[in-house]
Short mmCIF file of C-alpha atoms in Angstrom, two decimals:
data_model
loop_
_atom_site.label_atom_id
_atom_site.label_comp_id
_atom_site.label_asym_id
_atom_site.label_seq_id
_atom_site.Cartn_x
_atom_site.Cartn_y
_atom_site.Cartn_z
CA UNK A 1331 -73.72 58.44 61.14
CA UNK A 1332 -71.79 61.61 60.03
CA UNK A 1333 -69.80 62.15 57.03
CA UNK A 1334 -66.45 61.46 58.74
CA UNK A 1335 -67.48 57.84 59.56
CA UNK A 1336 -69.05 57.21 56.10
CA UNK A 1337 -66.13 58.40 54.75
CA UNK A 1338 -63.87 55.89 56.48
CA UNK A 1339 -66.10 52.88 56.22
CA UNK A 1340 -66.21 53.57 52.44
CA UNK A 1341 -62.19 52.97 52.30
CA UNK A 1342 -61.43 49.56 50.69
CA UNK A 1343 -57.87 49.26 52.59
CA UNK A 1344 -59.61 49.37 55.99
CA UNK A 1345 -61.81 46.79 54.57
CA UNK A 1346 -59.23 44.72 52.97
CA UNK A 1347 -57.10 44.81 56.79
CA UNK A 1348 -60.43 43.58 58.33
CA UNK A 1349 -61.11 40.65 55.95
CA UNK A 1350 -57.42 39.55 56.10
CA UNK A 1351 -57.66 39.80 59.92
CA UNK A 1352 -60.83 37.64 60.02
CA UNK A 1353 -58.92 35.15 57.78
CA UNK A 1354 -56.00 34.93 59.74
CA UNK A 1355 -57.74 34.43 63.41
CA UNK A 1356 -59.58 31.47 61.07
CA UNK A 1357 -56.69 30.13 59.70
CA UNK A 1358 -55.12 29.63 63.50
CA UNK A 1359 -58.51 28.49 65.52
CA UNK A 1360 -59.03 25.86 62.62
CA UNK A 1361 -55.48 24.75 62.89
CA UNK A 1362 -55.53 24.66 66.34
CA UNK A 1363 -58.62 22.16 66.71
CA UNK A 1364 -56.83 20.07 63.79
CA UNK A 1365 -54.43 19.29 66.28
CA UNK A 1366 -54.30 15.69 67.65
CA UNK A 1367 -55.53 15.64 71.01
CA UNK A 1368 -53.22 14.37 74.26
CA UNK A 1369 -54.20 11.04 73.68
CA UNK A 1370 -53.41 10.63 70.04
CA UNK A 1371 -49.98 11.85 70.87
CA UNK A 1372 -46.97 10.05 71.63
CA UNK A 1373 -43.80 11.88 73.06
CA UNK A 1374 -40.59 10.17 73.31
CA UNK A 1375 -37.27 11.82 75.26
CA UNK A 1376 -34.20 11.15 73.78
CA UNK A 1377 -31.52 12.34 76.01
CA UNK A 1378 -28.27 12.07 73.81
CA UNK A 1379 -26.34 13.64 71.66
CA UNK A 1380 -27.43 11.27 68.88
CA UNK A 1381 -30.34 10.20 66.91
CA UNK A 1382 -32.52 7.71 66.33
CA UNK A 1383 -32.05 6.32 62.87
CA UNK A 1384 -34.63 7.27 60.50
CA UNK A 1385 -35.82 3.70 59.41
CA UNK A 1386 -36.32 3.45 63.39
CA UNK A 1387 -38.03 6.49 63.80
CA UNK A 1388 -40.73 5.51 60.62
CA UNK A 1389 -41.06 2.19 62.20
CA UNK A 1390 -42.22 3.75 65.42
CA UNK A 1391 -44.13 5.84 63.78
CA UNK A 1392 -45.89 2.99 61.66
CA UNK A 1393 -46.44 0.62 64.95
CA UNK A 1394 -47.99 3.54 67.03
CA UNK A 1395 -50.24 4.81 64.62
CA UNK A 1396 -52.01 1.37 64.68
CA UNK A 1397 -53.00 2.24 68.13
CA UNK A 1398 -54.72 5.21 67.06
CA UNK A 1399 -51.81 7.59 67.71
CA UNK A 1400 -51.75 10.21 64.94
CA UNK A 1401 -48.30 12.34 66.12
CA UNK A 1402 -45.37 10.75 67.25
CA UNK A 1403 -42.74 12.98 68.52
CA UNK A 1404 -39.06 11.82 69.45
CA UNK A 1405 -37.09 14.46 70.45
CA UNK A 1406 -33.46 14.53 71.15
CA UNK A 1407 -31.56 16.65 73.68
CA UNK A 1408 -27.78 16.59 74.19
CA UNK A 1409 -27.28 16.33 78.29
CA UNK A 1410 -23.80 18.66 77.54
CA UNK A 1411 -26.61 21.59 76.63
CA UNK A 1412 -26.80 23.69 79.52
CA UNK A 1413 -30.16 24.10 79.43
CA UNK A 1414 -30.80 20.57 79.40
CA UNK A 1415 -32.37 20.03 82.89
CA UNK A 1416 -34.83 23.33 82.28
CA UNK A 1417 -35.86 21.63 79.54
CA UNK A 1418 -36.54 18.10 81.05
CA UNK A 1419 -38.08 19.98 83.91
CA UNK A 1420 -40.59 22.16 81.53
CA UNK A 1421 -41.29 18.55 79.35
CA UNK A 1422 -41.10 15.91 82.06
CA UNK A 1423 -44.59 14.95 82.62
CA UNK A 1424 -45.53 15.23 78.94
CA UNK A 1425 -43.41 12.73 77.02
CA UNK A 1426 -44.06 8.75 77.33
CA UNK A 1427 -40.72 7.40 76.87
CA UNK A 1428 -37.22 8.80 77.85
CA UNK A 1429 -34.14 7.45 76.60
CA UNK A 1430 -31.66 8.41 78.80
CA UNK A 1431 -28.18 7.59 80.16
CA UNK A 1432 -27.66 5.44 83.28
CA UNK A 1433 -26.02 8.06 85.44
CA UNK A 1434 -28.98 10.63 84.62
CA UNK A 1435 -31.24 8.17 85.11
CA UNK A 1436 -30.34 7.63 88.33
CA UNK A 1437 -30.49 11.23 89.30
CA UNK A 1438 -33.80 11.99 88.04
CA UNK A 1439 -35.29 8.54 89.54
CA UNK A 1440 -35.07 10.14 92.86
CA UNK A 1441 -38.29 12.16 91.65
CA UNK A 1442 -40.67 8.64 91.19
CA UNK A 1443 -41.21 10.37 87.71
CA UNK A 1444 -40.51 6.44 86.15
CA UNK A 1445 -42.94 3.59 85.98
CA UNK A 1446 -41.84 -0.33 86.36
CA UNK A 1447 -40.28 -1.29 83.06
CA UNK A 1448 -42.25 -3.43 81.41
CA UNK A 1449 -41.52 -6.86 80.71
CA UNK A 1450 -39.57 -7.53 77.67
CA UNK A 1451 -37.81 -10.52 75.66
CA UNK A 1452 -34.12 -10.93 76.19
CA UNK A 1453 -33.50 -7.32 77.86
CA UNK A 1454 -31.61 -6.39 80.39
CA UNK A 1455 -32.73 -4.09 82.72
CA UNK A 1456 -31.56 -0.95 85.39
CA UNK A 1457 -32.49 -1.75 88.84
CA UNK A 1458 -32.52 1.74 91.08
CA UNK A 1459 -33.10 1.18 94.86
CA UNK A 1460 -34.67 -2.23 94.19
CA UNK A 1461 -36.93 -1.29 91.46
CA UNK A 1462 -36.72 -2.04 87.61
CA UNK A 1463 -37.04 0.78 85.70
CA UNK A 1464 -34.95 0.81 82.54
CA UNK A 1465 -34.15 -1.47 79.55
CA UNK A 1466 -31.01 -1.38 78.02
CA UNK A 1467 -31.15 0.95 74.64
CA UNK A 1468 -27.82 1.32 73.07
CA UNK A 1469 -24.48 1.41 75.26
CA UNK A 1470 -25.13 3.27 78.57
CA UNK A 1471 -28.50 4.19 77.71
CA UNK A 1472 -31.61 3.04 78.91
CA UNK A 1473 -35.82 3.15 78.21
CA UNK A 1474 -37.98 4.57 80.36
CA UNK A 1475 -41.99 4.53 80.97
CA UNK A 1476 -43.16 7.66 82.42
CA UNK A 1477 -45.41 7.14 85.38
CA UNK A 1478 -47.54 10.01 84.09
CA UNK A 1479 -48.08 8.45 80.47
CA UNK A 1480 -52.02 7.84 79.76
CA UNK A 1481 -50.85 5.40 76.85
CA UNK A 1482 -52.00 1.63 76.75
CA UNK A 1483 -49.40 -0.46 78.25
CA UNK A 1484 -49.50 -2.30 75.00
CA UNK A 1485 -48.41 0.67 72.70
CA UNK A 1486 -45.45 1.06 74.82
CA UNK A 1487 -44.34 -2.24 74.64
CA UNK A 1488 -44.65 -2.43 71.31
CA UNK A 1489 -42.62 0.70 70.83
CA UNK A 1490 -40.24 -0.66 73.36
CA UNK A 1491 -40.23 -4.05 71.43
CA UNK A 1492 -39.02 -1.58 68.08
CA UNK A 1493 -36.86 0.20 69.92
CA UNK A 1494 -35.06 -2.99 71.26
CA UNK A 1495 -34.84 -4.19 67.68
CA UNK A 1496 -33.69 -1.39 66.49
CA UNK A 1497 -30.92 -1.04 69.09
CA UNK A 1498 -29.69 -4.80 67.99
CA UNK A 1499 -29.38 -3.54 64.52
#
């Protein structure tokens, strides 16, 4: 080596700039394979310009994380945004549950993106060309099961089954 390069390995701020660099790429790969994977997530759509209550939102939480789901997600857009249907088009296949309106329902159901509903005590239920595929929510609003969702049919109903208790509340 020549004196130039000696000279500029010897300088403790390049140092200290490489070992804070190292620690940094660290920090982000280990908190990156913390993350729960696909399956130990569950994503719920709430298309409304309200939320869920927060004793409803724990209680989902509580009920899905004794199926071995470790994140649970529930997400609220207001259909008024205008960027509402880029956003359901970048999320779509990811979440588990929607909670949408009737008359956006029915758009979107065009696209075979929900599953049967499930069956469920008491509920009524949105029939679109033939098929049921929502329970009634709150109001005009109404659950959906994405046909994409990986989840055991038993974690959704039992976050339907809050859901629908919830709603009564």
């Amino acid at each position: 080596m020549n004196n130039t390069a000696v000279k500029k390995l010897k300088n403790a701020r390049l140092w200290l700039i490489f070992v804070l660099c190292s620690l940094f790429v660290w920090v982000i790969a280990f908190y990156w394979i913390a993350q729960p994977s696909r399956s130990e997530k569950l994503e719920i759509w709430l298309g409304a310009d309200f939320n869920l209550k927060s004793g409803l939102s724990a209680e989902i939480r509580v009920v899905s994380a004794e199926y071995g789901i470790k994140k649970c997600t529930i997400e609220s857009y207001d259909p008024a945004d205008s960027y509402y249907a880029q956003a359901f088009a970048m999320r779509a296949n990811s979440v588990d549950l929607y909670i949408l309106e009737k008359k956006t329902a029915e758009e979107i159901a065009e696209t075979k993106i929900f599953a049967p509903a499930p069956d469920a005590a008491d509920a009524e239920y949105l029939f679109i060309e033939g098929e049921r595929l929502g329970i009634k929510f709150v109001g005009d609003y109404y659950i959906f099961v994405n046909t994409k969702s990986d989840k055991q049919p038993e974690l959704l109903n039992s976050v339907i089954a809050v859901l629908l208790a919830g709603a009564e509340e």
